[in-house]
Coordinates of C-alpha atoms in Angstrom, one line a residue:
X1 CA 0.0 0.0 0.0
X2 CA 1.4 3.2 -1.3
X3 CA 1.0 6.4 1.0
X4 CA -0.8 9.4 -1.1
X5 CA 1.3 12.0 -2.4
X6 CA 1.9 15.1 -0.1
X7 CA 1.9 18.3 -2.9
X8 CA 4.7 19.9 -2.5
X9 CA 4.6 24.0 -1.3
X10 CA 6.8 26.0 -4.5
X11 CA 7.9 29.6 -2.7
X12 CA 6.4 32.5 -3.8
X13 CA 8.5 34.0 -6.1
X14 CA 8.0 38.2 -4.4
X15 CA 10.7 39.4 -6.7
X16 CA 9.1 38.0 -10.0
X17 CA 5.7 39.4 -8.7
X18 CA 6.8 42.7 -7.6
X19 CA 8.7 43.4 -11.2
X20 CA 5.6 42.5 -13.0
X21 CA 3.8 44.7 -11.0
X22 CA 5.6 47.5 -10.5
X23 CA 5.1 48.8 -14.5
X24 CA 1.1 48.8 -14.0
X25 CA 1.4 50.3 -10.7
X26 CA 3.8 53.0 -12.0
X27 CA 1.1 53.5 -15.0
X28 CA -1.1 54.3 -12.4
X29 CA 0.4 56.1 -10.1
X30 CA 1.4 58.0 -13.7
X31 CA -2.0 58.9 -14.4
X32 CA -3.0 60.2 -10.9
X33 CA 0.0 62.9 -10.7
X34 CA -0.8 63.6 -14.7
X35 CA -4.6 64.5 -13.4
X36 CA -3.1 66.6 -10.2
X37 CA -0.8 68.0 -12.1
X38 CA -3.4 69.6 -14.6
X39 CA -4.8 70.9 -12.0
X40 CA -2.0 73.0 -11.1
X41 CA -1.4 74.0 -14.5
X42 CA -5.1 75.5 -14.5
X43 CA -4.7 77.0 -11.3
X44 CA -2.9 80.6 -11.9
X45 CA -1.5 80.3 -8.4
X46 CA -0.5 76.8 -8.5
X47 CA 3.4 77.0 -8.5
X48 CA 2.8 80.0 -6.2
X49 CA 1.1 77.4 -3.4
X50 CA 2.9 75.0 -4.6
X51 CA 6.3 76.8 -3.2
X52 CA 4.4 77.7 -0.3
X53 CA 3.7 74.3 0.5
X54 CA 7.2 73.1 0.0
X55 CA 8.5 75.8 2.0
X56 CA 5.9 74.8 4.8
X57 CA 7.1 71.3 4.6
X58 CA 10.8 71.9 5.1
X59 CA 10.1 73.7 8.1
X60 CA 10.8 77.7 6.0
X61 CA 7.9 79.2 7.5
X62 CA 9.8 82.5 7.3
X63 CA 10.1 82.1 3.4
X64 CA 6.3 80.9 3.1
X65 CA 5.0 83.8 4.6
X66 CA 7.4 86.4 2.8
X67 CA 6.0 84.6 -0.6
X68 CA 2.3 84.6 0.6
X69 CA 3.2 88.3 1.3
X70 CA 4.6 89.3 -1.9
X71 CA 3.2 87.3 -4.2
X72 CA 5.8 85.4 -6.7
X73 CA 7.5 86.6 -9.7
X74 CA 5.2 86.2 -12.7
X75 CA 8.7 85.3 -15.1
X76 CA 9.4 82.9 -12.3
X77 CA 5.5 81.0 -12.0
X78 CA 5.4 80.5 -16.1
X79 CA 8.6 78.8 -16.2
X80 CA 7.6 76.5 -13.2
X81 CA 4.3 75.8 -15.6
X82 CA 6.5 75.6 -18.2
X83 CA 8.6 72.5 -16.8
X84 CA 5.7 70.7 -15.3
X85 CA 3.8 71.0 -18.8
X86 CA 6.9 69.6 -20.5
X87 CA 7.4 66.9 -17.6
X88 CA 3.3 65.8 -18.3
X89 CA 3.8 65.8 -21.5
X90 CA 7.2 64.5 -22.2
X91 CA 7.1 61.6 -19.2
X92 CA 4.0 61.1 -18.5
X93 CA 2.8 60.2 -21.9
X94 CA 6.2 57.7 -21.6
X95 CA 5.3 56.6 -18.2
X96 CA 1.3 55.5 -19.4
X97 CA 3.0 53.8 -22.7
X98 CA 5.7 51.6 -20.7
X99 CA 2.4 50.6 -18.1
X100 CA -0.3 50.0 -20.6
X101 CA 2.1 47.5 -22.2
X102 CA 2.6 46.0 -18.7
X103 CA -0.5 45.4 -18.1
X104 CA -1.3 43.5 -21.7
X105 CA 2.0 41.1 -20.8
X106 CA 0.0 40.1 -17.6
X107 CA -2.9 39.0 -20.2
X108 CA -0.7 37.2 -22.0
X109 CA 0.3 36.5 -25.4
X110 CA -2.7 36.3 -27.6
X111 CA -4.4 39.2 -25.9
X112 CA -1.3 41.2 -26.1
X113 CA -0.5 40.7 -29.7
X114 CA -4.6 41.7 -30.4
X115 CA -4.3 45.2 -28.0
X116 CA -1.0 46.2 -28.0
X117 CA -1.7 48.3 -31.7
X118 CA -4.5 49.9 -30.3
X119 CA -2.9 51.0 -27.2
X120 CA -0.4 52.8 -29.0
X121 CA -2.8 54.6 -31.3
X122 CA -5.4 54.9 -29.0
X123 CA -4.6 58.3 -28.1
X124 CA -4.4 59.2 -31.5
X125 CA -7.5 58.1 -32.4
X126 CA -9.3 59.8 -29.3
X127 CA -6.8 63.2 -30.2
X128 CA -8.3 63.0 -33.5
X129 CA -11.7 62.2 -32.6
X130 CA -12.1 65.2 -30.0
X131 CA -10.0 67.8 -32.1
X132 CA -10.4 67.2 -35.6
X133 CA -13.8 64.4 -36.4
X134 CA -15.8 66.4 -33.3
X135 CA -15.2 69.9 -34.6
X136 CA -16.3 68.9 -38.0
X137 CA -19.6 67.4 -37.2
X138 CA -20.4 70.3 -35.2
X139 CA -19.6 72.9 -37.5
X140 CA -21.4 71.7 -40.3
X141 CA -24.3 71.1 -38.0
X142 CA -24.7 74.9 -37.3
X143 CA -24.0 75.9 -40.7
X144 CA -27.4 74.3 -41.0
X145 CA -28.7 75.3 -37.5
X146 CA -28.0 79.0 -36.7
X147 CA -28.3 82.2 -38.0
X148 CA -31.0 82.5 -40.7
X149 CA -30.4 78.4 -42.1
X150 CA -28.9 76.5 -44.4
X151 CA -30.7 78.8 -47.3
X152 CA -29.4 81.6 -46.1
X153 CA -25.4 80.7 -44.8
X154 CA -25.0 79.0 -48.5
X155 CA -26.8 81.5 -50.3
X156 CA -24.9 84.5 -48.7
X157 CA -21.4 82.3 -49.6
X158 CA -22.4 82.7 -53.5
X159 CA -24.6 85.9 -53.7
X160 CA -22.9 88.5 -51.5
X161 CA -20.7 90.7 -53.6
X162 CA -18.1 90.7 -51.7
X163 CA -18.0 87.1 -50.8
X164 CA -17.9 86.6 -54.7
X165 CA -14.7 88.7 -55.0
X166 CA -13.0 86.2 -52.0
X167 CA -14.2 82.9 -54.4
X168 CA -12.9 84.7 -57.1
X169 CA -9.3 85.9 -55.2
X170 CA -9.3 82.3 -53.8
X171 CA -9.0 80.9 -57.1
X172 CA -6.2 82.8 -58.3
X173 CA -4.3 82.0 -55.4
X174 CA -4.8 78.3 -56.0
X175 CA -4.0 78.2 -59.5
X176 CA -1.1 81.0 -59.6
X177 CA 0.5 80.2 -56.3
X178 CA 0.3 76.2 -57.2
X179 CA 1.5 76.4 -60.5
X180 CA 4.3 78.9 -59.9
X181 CA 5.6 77.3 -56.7
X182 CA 5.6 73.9 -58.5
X183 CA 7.1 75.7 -61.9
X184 CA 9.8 77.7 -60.5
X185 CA 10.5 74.8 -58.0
X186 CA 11.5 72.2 -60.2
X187 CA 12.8 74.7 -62.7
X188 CA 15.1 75.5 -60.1
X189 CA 15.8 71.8 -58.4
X190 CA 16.4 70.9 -62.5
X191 CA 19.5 73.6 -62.9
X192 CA 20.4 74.0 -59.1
X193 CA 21.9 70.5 -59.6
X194 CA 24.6 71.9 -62.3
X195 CA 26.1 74.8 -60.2
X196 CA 29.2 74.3 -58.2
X197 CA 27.8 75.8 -54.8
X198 CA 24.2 73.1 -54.9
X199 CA 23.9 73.4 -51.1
X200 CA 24.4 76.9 -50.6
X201 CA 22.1 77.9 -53.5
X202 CA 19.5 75.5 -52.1
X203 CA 19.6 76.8 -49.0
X204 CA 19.0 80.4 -49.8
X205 CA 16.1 79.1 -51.9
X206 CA 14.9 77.2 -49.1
X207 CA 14.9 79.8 -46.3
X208 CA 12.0 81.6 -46.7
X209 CA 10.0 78.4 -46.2
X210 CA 11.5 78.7 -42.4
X211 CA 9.2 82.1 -41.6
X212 CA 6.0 82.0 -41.4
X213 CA 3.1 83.6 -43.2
X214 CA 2.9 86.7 -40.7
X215 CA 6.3 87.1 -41.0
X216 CA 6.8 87.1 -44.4
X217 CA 3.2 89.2 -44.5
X218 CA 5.4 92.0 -42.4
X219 CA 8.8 91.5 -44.4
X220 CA 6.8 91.8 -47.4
X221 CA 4.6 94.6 -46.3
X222 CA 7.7 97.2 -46.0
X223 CA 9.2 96.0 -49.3
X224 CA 5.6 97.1 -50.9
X225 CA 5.1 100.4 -48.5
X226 CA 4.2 104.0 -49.9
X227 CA 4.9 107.4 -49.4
X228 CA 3.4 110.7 -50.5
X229 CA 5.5 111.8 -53.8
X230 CA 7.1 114.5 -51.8
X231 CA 8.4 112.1 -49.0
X232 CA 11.5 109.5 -49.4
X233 CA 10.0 105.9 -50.2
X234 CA 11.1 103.9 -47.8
X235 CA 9.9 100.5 -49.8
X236 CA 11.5 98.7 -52.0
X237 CA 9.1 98.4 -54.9
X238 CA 8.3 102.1 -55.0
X239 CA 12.1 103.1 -54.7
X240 CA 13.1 101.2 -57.9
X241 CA 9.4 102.3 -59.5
X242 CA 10.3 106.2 -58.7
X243 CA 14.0 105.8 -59.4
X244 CA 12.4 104.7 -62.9
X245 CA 10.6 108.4 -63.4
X246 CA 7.5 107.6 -61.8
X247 CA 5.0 108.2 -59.5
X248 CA 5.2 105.9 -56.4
X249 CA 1.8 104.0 -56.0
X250 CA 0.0 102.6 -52.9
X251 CA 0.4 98.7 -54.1
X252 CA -1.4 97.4 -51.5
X253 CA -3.9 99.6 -52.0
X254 CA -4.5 99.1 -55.5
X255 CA -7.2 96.7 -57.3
X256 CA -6.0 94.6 -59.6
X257 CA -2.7 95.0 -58.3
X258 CA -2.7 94.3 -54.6
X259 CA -3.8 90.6 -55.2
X260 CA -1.3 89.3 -57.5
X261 CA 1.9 90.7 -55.1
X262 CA 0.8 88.9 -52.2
X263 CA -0.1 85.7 -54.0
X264 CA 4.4 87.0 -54.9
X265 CA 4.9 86.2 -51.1
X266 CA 3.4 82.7 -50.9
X267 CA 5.5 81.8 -54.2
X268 CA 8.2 83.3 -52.3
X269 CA 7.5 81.2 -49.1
X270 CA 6.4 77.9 -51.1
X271 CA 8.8 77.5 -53.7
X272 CA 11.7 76.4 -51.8
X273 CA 9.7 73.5 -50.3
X274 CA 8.7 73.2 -53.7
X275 CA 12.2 72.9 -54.8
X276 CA 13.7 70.3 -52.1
X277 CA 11.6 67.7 -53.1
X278 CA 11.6 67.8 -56.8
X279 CA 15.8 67.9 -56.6
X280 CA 15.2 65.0 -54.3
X281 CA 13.0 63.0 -56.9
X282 CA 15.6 64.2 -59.6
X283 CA 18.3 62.7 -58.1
X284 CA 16.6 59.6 -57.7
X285 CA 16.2 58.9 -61.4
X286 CA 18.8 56.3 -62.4
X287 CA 21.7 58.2 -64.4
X288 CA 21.4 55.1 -66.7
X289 CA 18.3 56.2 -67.8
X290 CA 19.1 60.4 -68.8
X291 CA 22.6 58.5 -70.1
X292 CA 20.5 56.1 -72.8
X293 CA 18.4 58.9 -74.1
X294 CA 21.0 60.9 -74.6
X295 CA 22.8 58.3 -76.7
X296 CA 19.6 58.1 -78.8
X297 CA 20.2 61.8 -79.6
X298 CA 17.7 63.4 -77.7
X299 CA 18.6 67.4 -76.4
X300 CA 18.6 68.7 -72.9
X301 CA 14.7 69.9 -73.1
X302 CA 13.5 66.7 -74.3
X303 CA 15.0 64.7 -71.7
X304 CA 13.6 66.9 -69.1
X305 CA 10.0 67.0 -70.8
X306 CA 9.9 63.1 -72.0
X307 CA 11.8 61.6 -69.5
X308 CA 12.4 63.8 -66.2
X309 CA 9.3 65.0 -65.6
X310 CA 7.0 62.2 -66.5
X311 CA 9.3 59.9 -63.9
X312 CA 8.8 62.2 -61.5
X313 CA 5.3 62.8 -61.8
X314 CA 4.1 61.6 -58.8
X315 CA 6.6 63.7 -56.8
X316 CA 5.1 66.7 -59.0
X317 CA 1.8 65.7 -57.8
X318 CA 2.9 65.6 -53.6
X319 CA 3.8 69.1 -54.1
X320 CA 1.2 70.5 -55.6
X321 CA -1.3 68.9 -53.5
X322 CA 0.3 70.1 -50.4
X323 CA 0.7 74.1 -51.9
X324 CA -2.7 73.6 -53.1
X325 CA -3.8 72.4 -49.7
X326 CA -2.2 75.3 -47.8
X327 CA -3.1 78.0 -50.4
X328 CA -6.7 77.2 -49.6
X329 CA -6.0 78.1 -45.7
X330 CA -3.9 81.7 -46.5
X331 CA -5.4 83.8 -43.6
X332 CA -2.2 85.4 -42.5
X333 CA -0.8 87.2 -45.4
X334 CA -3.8 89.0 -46.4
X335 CA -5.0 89.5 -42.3
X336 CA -1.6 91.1 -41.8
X337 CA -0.9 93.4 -44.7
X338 CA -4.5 94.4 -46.0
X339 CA -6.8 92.9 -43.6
X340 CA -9.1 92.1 -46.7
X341 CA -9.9 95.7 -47.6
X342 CA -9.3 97.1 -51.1
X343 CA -10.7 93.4 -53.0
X344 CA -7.8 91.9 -51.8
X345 CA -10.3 89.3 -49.5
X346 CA -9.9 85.4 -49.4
X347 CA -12.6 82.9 -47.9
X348 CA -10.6 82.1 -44.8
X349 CA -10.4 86.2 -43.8
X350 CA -13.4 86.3 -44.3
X351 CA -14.5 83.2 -42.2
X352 CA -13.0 85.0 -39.6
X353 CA -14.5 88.6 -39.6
X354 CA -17.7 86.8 -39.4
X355 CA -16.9 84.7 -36.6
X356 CA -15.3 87.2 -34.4
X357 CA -16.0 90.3 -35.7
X358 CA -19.7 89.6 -36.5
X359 CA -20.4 87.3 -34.3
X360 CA -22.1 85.0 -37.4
X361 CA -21.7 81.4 -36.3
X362 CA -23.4 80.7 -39.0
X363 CA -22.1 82.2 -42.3
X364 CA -18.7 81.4 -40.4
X365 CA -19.3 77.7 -40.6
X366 CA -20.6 77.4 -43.9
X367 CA -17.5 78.8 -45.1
X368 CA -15.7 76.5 -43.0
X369 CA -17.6 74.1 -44.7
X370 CA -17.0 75.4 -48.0
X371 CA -13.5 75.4 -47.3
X372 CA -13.7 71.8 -46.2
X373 CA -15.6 70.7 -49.2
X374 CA -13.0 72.3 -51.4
X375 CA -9.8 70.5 -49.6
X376 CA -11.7 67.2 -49.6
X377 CA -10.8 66.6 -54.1
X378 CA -7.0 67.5 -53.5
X379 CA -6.8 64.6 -50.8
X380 CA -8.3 62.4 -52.8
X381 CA -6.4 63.1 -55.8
X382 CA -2.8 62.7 -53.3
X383 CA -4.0 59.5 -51.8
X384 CA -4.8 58.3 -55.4
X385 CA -1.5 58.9 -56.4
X386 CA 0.5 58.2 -53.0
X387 CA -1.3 54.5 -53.8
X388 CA -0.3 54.6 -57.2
X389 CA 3.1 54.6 -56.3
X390 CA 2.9 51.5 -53.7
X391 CA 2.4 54.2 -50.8
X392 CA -0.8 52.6 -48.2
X393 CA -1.9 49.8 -50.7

């Protein structure tokens, strides 16, 4: 007779435990200071009490009261907001990551294989969600909802005078800035490549893109400034134009004029962009290729018409989509130099005199909506081609 078998006690392996744990823990422990610590950040006199309390707790009562009293620097309390918005930000965001995934091992594998992507983009998704898919849905909503309707929002887009001079400025920015920017881009990315100094001519060409619209809008706006005949121009423009003979003219003042010089400053500001990526896509085509249609005697502008452009057309197509895309949102340059006056209006000024100068929620969102509608083609037409070329299929 055999006695039963005893089962045998295996320690409890604490160290093994505690490491698996401490990640999820930490996540959590993440997520409560993250929460507090918004909470200070929305407080105005949150570093101020935080100090306070810190002085309190190290026994500086002296100091605590002195900066009760006195009240702390205000340089001083936006830099201490400033490091624990970058700390939230920065490690928090790290912290959550490194727990989430964690707490998916402790699942185990088939669960974590099936979760882990979504953890990742989660935040993405909900970023997206709440600041892009959110903001949509309720703008076109009250372009349909407030004001006088639907009727009247749309019908004012295409009736009101002045509303037909933004459509009509809108469209010559699309087509003039677009084409230019993409035309003297890969003009220049197609000779730029045959100079000694490549780099330092590129990056001349390319530093405009660096400043942005308002401050090309204010460059821009002294280079086209005007003085009374009898004064010294201090602009550019009119300097040369008097130094010529002739009268110096208001340019931003003048229709007809005033709209084709500053769709000149978003060439300016675009074309370098413009130009990096077609001298990238240049470079790319295989010397083999320029070198056989050479030897079948074709010329320097038939190589570039029937055999560098066409290989680069999807390239070509990237940049105008993108120009095309942020041509469609110019606000700055015209808000900064003309403010819309003197025809010189585009849909997306305009979108925002009615919303915060008018107070029209809804003329504003239908020409958000308009907008919108209009950006909607150009994506399609990218993605198209981003697929043609193996890109997302």
């Amino acid at each position: 007779m055999t006695s039963p078998a005893v089962p045998i006690e295996r320690p409890t392996d604490w160290r093994g435990l505690a490491a698996r744990l401490a990640a999820p823990v930490g996540a959590v422990l993440a997520v409560a200071v993250m929460v507090l610590s918004l909470g200070f950040l929305a407080d105005p006199d949150g570093p101020q009490n935080a100090l306070i309390g810190l002085y309190n707790a190290l026994g500086l009562t002296g100091q605590a009261e002195a900066l009760a009293q006195e009240g702390l620097d205000p340089i001083l309390s936006k830099a201490i907001i400033a490091v624990v918005g970058l700390a939230i930000g920065v490690g928090g965001i790290w912290l959550i990551y490194i727990g989430a995934h964690s707490v998916l091992e402790l699942l185990g594998p088939r669960w974590l294989s099936r979760l882990v992507p979504w953890v990742f983009i989660g935040p993405a998704l909900l970023l997206v969600g709440v600041f892009l898919v959110f903001p949509s849905i309720t703008t076109i909503i009250t372009s349909f909802t407030e004001g006088d309707g639907f009727i009247a929002n749309f019908g004012f887009v295409f009736t009101d005078a002045d509303m037909l001079i933004a459509l009509r400025n809108n469209a010559l920015w699309l087509v003039l800035v677009t084409g230019g920017s993409v035309i003297i881009g890969l003009v220049i990315a197609s000779l730029v490549d045959r100079v000694r100094a490549e780099a330092l001519a590129k990056t001349f060409i390319f530093l405009p893109l660096a400043i942005s619209m308002a401050g090309a809008a204010v460059i821009w706006r002294f280079v086209y400034a005007w003085q009374p005949p009898q004064e010294a121009q201090i602009g550019l423009l009119n300097a040369g134009w008097t130094a010529l003979g002739n009268e110096p003219v208001p340019w931003l003042q003048t229709p007809g004029v005033n709209t084709f010089l500053l769709i000149l400053i978003m060439v300016w500001l675009q074309t370098g962009f413009a130009m990096v990526v077609l001298s990238a896509a240049i470079k790319g085509i295989p010397s083999e290729v320029i070198e056989a249609a050479r030897c079948d005697g074709a010329g320097e502008s038939r190589i570039f018409f029937r055999v560098i452009v066409p290989m680069i057309r999807g390239s070509i197509i990237v940049v105008a989509t993108t120009i095309a895309v942020a041509v469609l949102k110019v606000f700055d340059i015209v808000y900064v130099t003309t403010g819309g006056r003197f025809e010189t209006e585009v849909v997306a000024n305009r979108m925002f005199n009615e919303m915060f100068l008018f107070r029209d929620l809804g003329r504003a969102s239908a020409l958000a909506v308009i907008l919108f509608l209009a950006v909607i083609p150009i994506m399609i037409i990218n993605i198209r081609n981003l697929r043609r070329q193996g890109i997302g299929a």
